[in-house]
Short mmCIF file of C-alpha atoms and ligand atoms in Angstrom, two decimals:
data_model
loop_
_atom_site.label_atom_id
_atom_site.label_comp_id
_atom_site.label_asym_id
_atom_site.label_seq_id
_atom_site.Cartn_x
_atom_site.Cartn_y
_atom_site.Cartn_z
CA UNK A 22 21.44 -6.62 6.58
CA UNK A 23 18.41 -5.14 8.30
CA UNK A 24 16.07 -3.01 6.21
CA UNK A 25 15.53 0.65 7.07
CA UNK A 26 11.99 1.78 7.99
CA UNK A 27 11.59 3.16 4.45
CA UNK A 28 12.71 -0.15 2.94
CA UNK A 29 10.27 -2.05 5.15
CA UNK A 30 7.41 0.12 3.88
CA UNK A 31 8.60 -0.45 0.32
CA UNK A 32 8.87 -4.21 0.88
CA UNK A 33 5.29 -4.36 2.15
CA UNK A 34 4.02 -2.37 -0.84
CA UNK A 35 5.83 -4.73 -3.22
CA UNK A 36 4.50 -7.81 -1.46
CA UNK A 37 0.93 -6.46 -1.55
CA UNK A 38 1.05 -5.58 -5.25
CA UNK A 39 2.60 -8.92 -6.28
CA UNK A 40 -0.11 -10.63 -4.25
CA UNK A 41 -2.84 -8.68 -6.09
CA UNK A 42 -1.36 -9.34 -9.55
CA UNK A 43 -0.32 -12.98 -9.18
CA UNK A 44 -2.27 -14.20 -6.15
CA UNK A 45 -5.67 -12.60 -6.79
CA UNK A 46 -5.80 -11.75 -10.53
CA UNK A 47 -3.50 -14.62 -11.51
CA UNK A 48 -2.64 -15.64 -15.06
CA UNK A 49 -3.22 -12.61 -17.34
CA UNK A 50 -2.81 -12.66 -21.10
CA UNK A 51 -4.89 -12.76 -24.30
CA UNK A 52 -6.16 -16.25 -23.36
CA UNK A 53 -7.17 -14.81 -19.97
CA UNK A 54 -8.42 -11.52 -21.36
CA UNK A 55 -10.66 -10.48 -18.41
CA UNK A 56 -7.70 -11.02 -16.07
CA UNK A 57 -5.42 -9.05 -18.41
CA UNK A 58 -7.89 -6.16 -18.21
CA UNK A 59 -8.24 -6.55 -14.45
CA UNK A 60 -4.47 -6.12 -14.21
CA UNK A 61 -4.67 -3.00 -16.42
CA UNK A 62 -7.37 -1.54 -14.17
CA UNK A 63 -5.37 -2.34 -11.06
CA UNK A 64 -2.30 -0.57 -12.50
CA UNK A 65 -4.33 2.50 -13.47
CA UNK A 66 -5.93 2.69 -10.03
CA UNK A 67 -2.56 2.41 -8.37
CA UNK A 68 -1.14 5.24 -10.48
CA UNK A 69 -4.18 7.38 -9.74
CA UNK A 70 -3.87 6.77 -5.98
CA UNK A 71 -0.36 8.23 -6.35
CA UNK A 72 -1.98 11.34 -7.82
CA UNK A 73 -0.86 10.50 -11.36
CA UNK A 74 -3.11 10.62 -14.41
CA UNK A 75 -2.49 7.58 -16.58
CA UNK A 76 -2.94 7.30 -20.32
CA UNK A 77 -3.84 4.12 -22.22
CA UNK A 78 -1.80 3.56 -25.34
CA UNK A 79 -4.12 1.15 -27.13
CA UNK A 80 -3.85 -1.14 -30.15
CA UNK A 81 -5.93 -4.00 -31.42
CA UNK A 82 -5.17 -7.69 -31.75
CA UNK A 83 -7.87 -9.90 -33.26
CA UNK A 84 -10.45 -7.12 -32.64
CA UNK A 85 -9.59 -6.99 -28.98
CA UNK A 86 -8.12 -3.88 -27.40
CA UNK A 87 -4.71 -4.18 -25.75
CA UNK A 88 -3.44 -1.43 -23.50
CA UNK A 89 -0.01 -0.19 -22.60
CA UNK A 90 -0.44 2.08 -19.58
CA UNK A 91 1.76 5.10 -18.97
CA UNK A 92 2.10 8.00 -16.59
CA UNK A 93 4.31 10.96 -17.28
CA UNK A 94 5.91 13.26 -14.73
CA UNK A 95 7.01 16.37 -16.60
CA UNK A 96 10.51 17.55 -15.85
CA UNK A 97 12.37 20.76 -16.62
CA UNK A 98 13.62 19.19 -19.86
CA UNK A 99 11.86 17.24 -22.61
CA UNK A 100 14.35 14.34 -22.55
CA UNK A 101 12.70 11.26 -21.11
CA UNK A 102 13.81 8.59 -18.65
CA UNK A 103 11.41 5.72 -19.22
CA UNK A 104 11.03 2.97 -16.62
CA UNK A 105 8.91 0.01 -17.65
CA UNK A 106 7.75 -3.53 -16.95
CA UNK A 107 5.41 -5.91 -18.75
CA UNK A 108 2.19 -6.83 -16.95
CA UNK A 109 1.08 -9.88 -18.94
CA UNK A 110 2.07 -13.35 -17.76
CA UNK A 111 3.01 -16.33 -19.90
CA UNK A 112 0.37 -18.98 -20.64
CA UNK A 113 -0.10 -21.29 -17.67
CA UNK A 114 1.66 -19.09 -15.12
CA UNK A 115 0.40 -16.57 -12.54
CA UNK A 116 3.61 -14.60 -13.16
CA UNK A 117 4.56 -13.49 -9.65
CA UNK A 118 8.23 -12.97 -10.41
CA UNK A 119 7.73 -12.73 -14.22
CA UNK A 120 6.64 -10.04 -14.15
CA UNK A 121 4.51 -9.14 -11.16
CA UNK A 122 7.81 -8.12 -9.57
CA UNK A 123 8.62 -5.59 -12.31
CA UNK A 124 5.11 -4.11 -12.25
CA UNK A 125 5.09 -3.80 -8.45
CA UNK A 126 8.45 -2.03 -8.78
CA UNK A 127 7.24 0.59 -11.29
CA UNK A 128 4.13 1.25 -9.18
CA UNK A 129 6.31 1.76 -6.08
CA UNK A 130 8.76 3.98 -7.98
CA UNK A 131 5.97 6.10 -9.52
CA UNK A 132 4.56 6.59 -5.99
CA UNK A 133 7.95 7.91 -4.88
CA UNK A 134 8.54 10.25 -7.81
CA UNK A 135 4.97 11.63 -7.98
CA UNK A 136 5.07 15.34 -7.27
CA UNK A 137 8.88 15.52 -7.10
CA UNK A 138 10.55 18.10 -9.34
CA UNK A 139 12.97 16.49 -11.80
CA UNK A 140 15.24 17.60 -14.61
CA UNK A 141 14.19 14.89 -17.04
CA UNK A 142 10.64 13.97 -17.82
CA UNK A 143 9.94 10.61 -16.20
CA UNK A 144 7.65 8.02 -17.70
CA UNK A 145 6.51 4.85 -15.99
CA UNK A 146 4.98 2.37 -18.39
CA UNK A 147 3.32 -1.04 -17.96
CA UNK A 148 3.50 -3.01 -21.22
CA UNK A 149 1.04 -5.59 -22.45
CA UNK A 150 1.88 -8.71 -24.49
CA UNK A 151 5.58 -9.20 -23.86
CA UNK A 152 5.27 -12.99 -23.65
CA UNK A 153 4.94 -15.44 -26.59
CA UNK A 154 3.45 -15.51 -29.15
CA UNK A 155 4.02 -11.71 -29.25
CA UNK A 156 7.58 -11.80 -27.87
CA UNK A 157 9.97 -10.03 -30.27
CA UNK A 158 7.28 -9.38 -32.87
CA UNK A 159 5.65 -6.16 -34.08
CA UNK A 160 2.59 -7.12 -31.97
CA UNK A 161 4.52 -6.95 -28.72
CA UNK A 162 3.08 -4.13 -26.58
CA UNK A 163 6.43 -2.42 -26.11
CA UNK A 164 7.19 -2.64 -29.85
CA UNK A 165 3.94 -0.84 -30.70
CA UNK A 166 4.69 1.73 -28.01
CA UNK A 167 8.32 2.31 -29.05
CA UNK A 168 7.37 2.70 -32.72
CA UNK A 169 4.83 5.39 -31.75
CA UNK A 170 7.49 7.15 -29.66
CA UNK A 171 9.82 7.09 -32.64
CA UNK A 172 7.12 8.43 -34.99
CA UNK A 173 6.36 11.32 -32.58
CA UNK A 174 10.05 12.07 -32.14
CA UNK A 175 10.03 11.42 -28.38
CA UNK A 176 13.51 12.00 -26.99
CA UNK A 177 14.00 8.96 -24.79
CA UNK A 178 17.50 9.19 -23.35
CA UNK A 179 17.23 5.96 -21.37
CA UNK A 180 14.81 3.06 -21.18
CA UNK A 181 15.01 0.84 -18.11
CA UNK A 182 13.24 -2.52 -18.31
CA UNK A 183 12.47 -4.15 -14.97
CA UNK A 184 12.17 -7.84 -15.79
CA UNK A 185 11.83 -10.57 -13.15
CA UNK A 186 13.66 -8.99 -10.22
CA UNK A 187 12.50 -10.78 -7.06
CA UNK A 188 14.33 -14.10 -6.69
CA UNK A 189 17.67 -14.65 -4.97
CA UNK A 190 19.52 -17.67 -3.66
CA UNK A 191 22.65 -18.13 -1.60
CA UNK A 192 23.04 -21.78 -2.59
CA UNK A 193 26.27 -22.73 -4.41
CA UNK A 194 25.78 -23.15 -8.18
CA UNK A 195 22.33 -21.55 -8.03
CA UNK A 196 23.33 -19.33 -10.96
CA UNK A 197 23.89 -20.59 -14.48
CA UNK A 198 24.68 -18.68 -17.67
CA UNK A 199 23.43 -18.60 -21.23
CA UNK A 200 26.75 -18.10 -22.94
CA UNK A 201 29.72 -20.36 -22.75
CA UNK A 202 32.56 -18.40 -21.19
CA UNK A 203 30.51 -15.80 -19.34
CA UNK A 204 30.31 -18.08 -16.31
CA UNK A 205 34.07 -17.86 -16.04
CA UNK A 206 33.82 -14.20 -15.07
CA UNK A 207 30.60 -14.01 -13.09
CA UNK A 208 29.49 -15.50 -9.77
CA UNK A 209 27.86 -18.92 -9.63
CA UNK A 210 25.70 -17.97 -6.66
CA UNK A 211 22.39 -16.33 -7.59
CA UNK A 212 22.48 -13.59 -4.97
CA UNK A 213 23.08 -10.56 -7.24
CA UNK A 214 20.96 -8.32 -9.44
CA UNK A 215 21.95 -8.16 -13.10
CA UNK A 216 22.25 -5.11 -15.37
CA UNK A 217 22.19 -6.04 -19.06
CA UNK A 218 22.68 -3.86 -22.15
CA UNK A 219 23.37 -4.16 -25.84
CA UNK A 220 26.66 -2.73 -27.06
CA UNK A 221 25.03 0.56 -28.14
CA UNK A 222 23.81 1.13 -24.54
CA UNK A 223 27.04 0.24 -22.74
CA UNK A 224 27.68 3.78 -21.47
CA UNK A 225 24.19 3.94 -19.95
CA UNK A 226 24.82 0.55 -18.34
CA UNK A 227 28.12 1.67 -16.82
CA UNK A 228 26.52 4.80 -15.36
CA UNK A 229 23.47 3.00 -14.01
CA UNK A 230 25.44 0.23 -12.33
CA UNK A 231 27.96 2.78 -11.01
CA UNK A 232 25.13 4.73 -9.38
CA UNK A 233 23.60 1.52 -8.03
CA UNK A 234 26.89 0.49 -6.43
CA UNK A 235 27.38 3.86 -4.69
CA UNK A 236 24.82 2.87 -2.06
CA UNK A 237 24.95 -0.84 -2.80
CA UNK A 238 23.04 -2.99 -0.35
CA UNK A 239 23.01 -5.95 -2.74
CA UNK A 240 25.67 -7.38 -5.09
CA UNK A 241 25.28 -6.40 -8.76
CA UNK A 242 26.77 -7.59 -12.03
CA UNK A 243 26.71 -5.81 -15.36
CA UNK A 244 27.28 -6.88 -18.94
CA UNK A 245 26.97 -5.05 -22.27
CA UNK A 246 26.77 -7.78 -24.87
CA UNK A 247 25.75 -8.30 -28.48
CA UNK A 248 21.99 -8.70 -28.47
CA UNK A 249 22.13 -12.13 -30.18
CA UNK A 250 23.51 -13.72 -27.01
CA UNK A 251 20.65 -15.67 -25.42
CA UNK A 252 18.93 -13.69 -22.68
CA UNK A 253 20.31 -10.25 -23.58
CA UNK A 254 17.30 -9.08 -25.62
CA UNK A 255 14.68 -11.08 -23.77
CA UNK A 256 12.37 -8.30 -22.66
CA UNK A 257 10.93 -4.93 -23.64
CA UNK A 258 14.31 -3.20 -24.02
CA UNK A 259 14.54 -5.13 -27.32
CA UNK A 260 11.70 -3.01 -28.74
CA UNK A 261 13.52 0.20 -27.88
CA UNK A 262 16.84 -1.05 -29.25
CA UNK A 263 15.02 -1.83 -32.50
CA UNK A 264 13.96 1.84 -32.70
CA UNK A 265 17.43 3.18 -32.02
CA UNK A 266 16.94 4.07 -28.35
CA UNK A 267 19.33 3.18 -25.56
CA UNK A 268 18.03 0.84 -22.93
CA UNK A 269 19.02 -1.59 -20.22
CA UNK A 270 17.36 -4.48 -18.45
CA UNK A 271 17.48 -5.05 -14.71
CA UNK A 272 16.87 -8.71 -13.90
CA UNK A 273 17.55 -11.52 -11.46
CA UNK A 274 18.41 -13.40 -14.72
CA UNK A 275 15.07 -15.28 -14.71
CA UNK A 276 15.48 -18.75 -16.26
CA UNK A 277 19.20 -18.82 -15.47
CA UNK A 278 18.36 -18.83 -11.78
CA UNK A 279 14.66 -19.11 -11.03
CA UNK A 280 13.37 -22.70 -10.73
CA UNK A 281 9.75 -21.57 -11.28
CA UNK A 282 10.38 -19.61 -14.49
CA UNK A 283 7.28 -19.65 -16.75
CA UNK A 284 5.72 -22.32 -14.53
CA UNK A 285 2.40 -22.58 -12.72
CA UNK A 286 4.49 -22.43 -9.54
CA UNK A 287 5.66 -18.83 -10.16
CA UNK A 288 3.59 -17.72 -7.17
CA UNK A 289 4.03 -14.81 -4.71
CA UNK A 290 5.54 -16.99 -1.95
CA UNK A 291 8.65 -17.71 -4.06
CA UNK A 292 9.98 -14.15 -3.95
CA UNK A 293 12.59 -12.81 -1.55
CA UNK A 294 10.89 -9.53 -0.61
CA UNK A 295 13.78 -8.18 1.45
CA UNK A 296 16.25 -8.35 -1.40
CA UNK A 297 13.57 -7.37 -3.92
CA UNK A 298 13.04 -4.18 -1.85
CA UNK A 299 16.79 -3.48 -1.96
CA UNK A 300 16.72 -3.72 -5.76
CA UNK A 301 13.88 -1.22 -5.97
CA UNK A 302 15.33 1.22 -3.41
CA UNK A 303 18.62 1.00 -5.31
CA UNK A 304 16.82 1.74 -8.59
CA UNK A 305 15.15 4.77 -7.02
CA UNK A 306 18.64 6.18 -6.40
CA UNK A 307 19.77 5.21 -9.91
CA UNK A 308 16.84 7.14 -11.43
CA UNK A 309 17.55 10.16 -9.20
CA UNK A 310 21.19 10.17 -10.25
CA UNK A 311 20.55 9.57 -13.94
CA UNK A 312 18.07 12.44 -13.76
CA UNK A 313 20.61 14.79 -12.18
CA UNK A 314 23.49 13.75 -14.47
CA UNK A 315 24.30 15.73 -17.59
CA UNK A 316 22.95 14.07 -20.74
ZN1 ZN B 414 9.06 -11.45 -18.43
#
């Protein structure tokens, strides 16, 4: 399926930003602290080139400052749609797909929503320290952020976590599954984008995937599952679930498909930028429709 001119522009933006994050900055985490900060600066500069003023939500780990980075686009209503991706990479990996892809996506989406009137307030957030040893601990960037949201009483009606969204394969049996049984119902070819929720967020998942499929240019699969099933809670949506918010993860399923998951070979050349662009253009429509829908 040929890309439209708008999708080609989007694809080139995504490719450029993944190249900066994973090709130029490279591995970025607390062991590569200057690179982690270089990524934070890059994200802030990108937001500001879109005309958006970013805010650093900072906490300390071992006397070093860690920054979640957010921009807010005020809507007619205080209820918030929050779209996020983690910008750290796992030790030993440049993190092109995990999660340069998610960060490039939120930068591209923020660019497109900047200056547009919306019903909901939109927030685009880049989280620090998603990967081990912070993963699913109170030191995870998104956990710190979500607990501050809860303390302030922020009304977040939906959190969307963009987690490893750029790899696709048409090879037979390129898709595996974490849970015995699930593979019986879902495709075994890794050419779709996945929507994942906990049980509490199943209505949000159904709406989001329904909106995605209205203009579907790419196959999609959705599952609302108990969060103990391996893979379901494996990103920043976990932090929001833990604070009672509804959230979903959009993912190419990462380790269940991507041969370079958490490896030194997770480099920008491994991504399928055409299909990656279709995911992001589809998510732009999902956000527009979730924004317009009644709460
Ligand atoms: Zn990740």
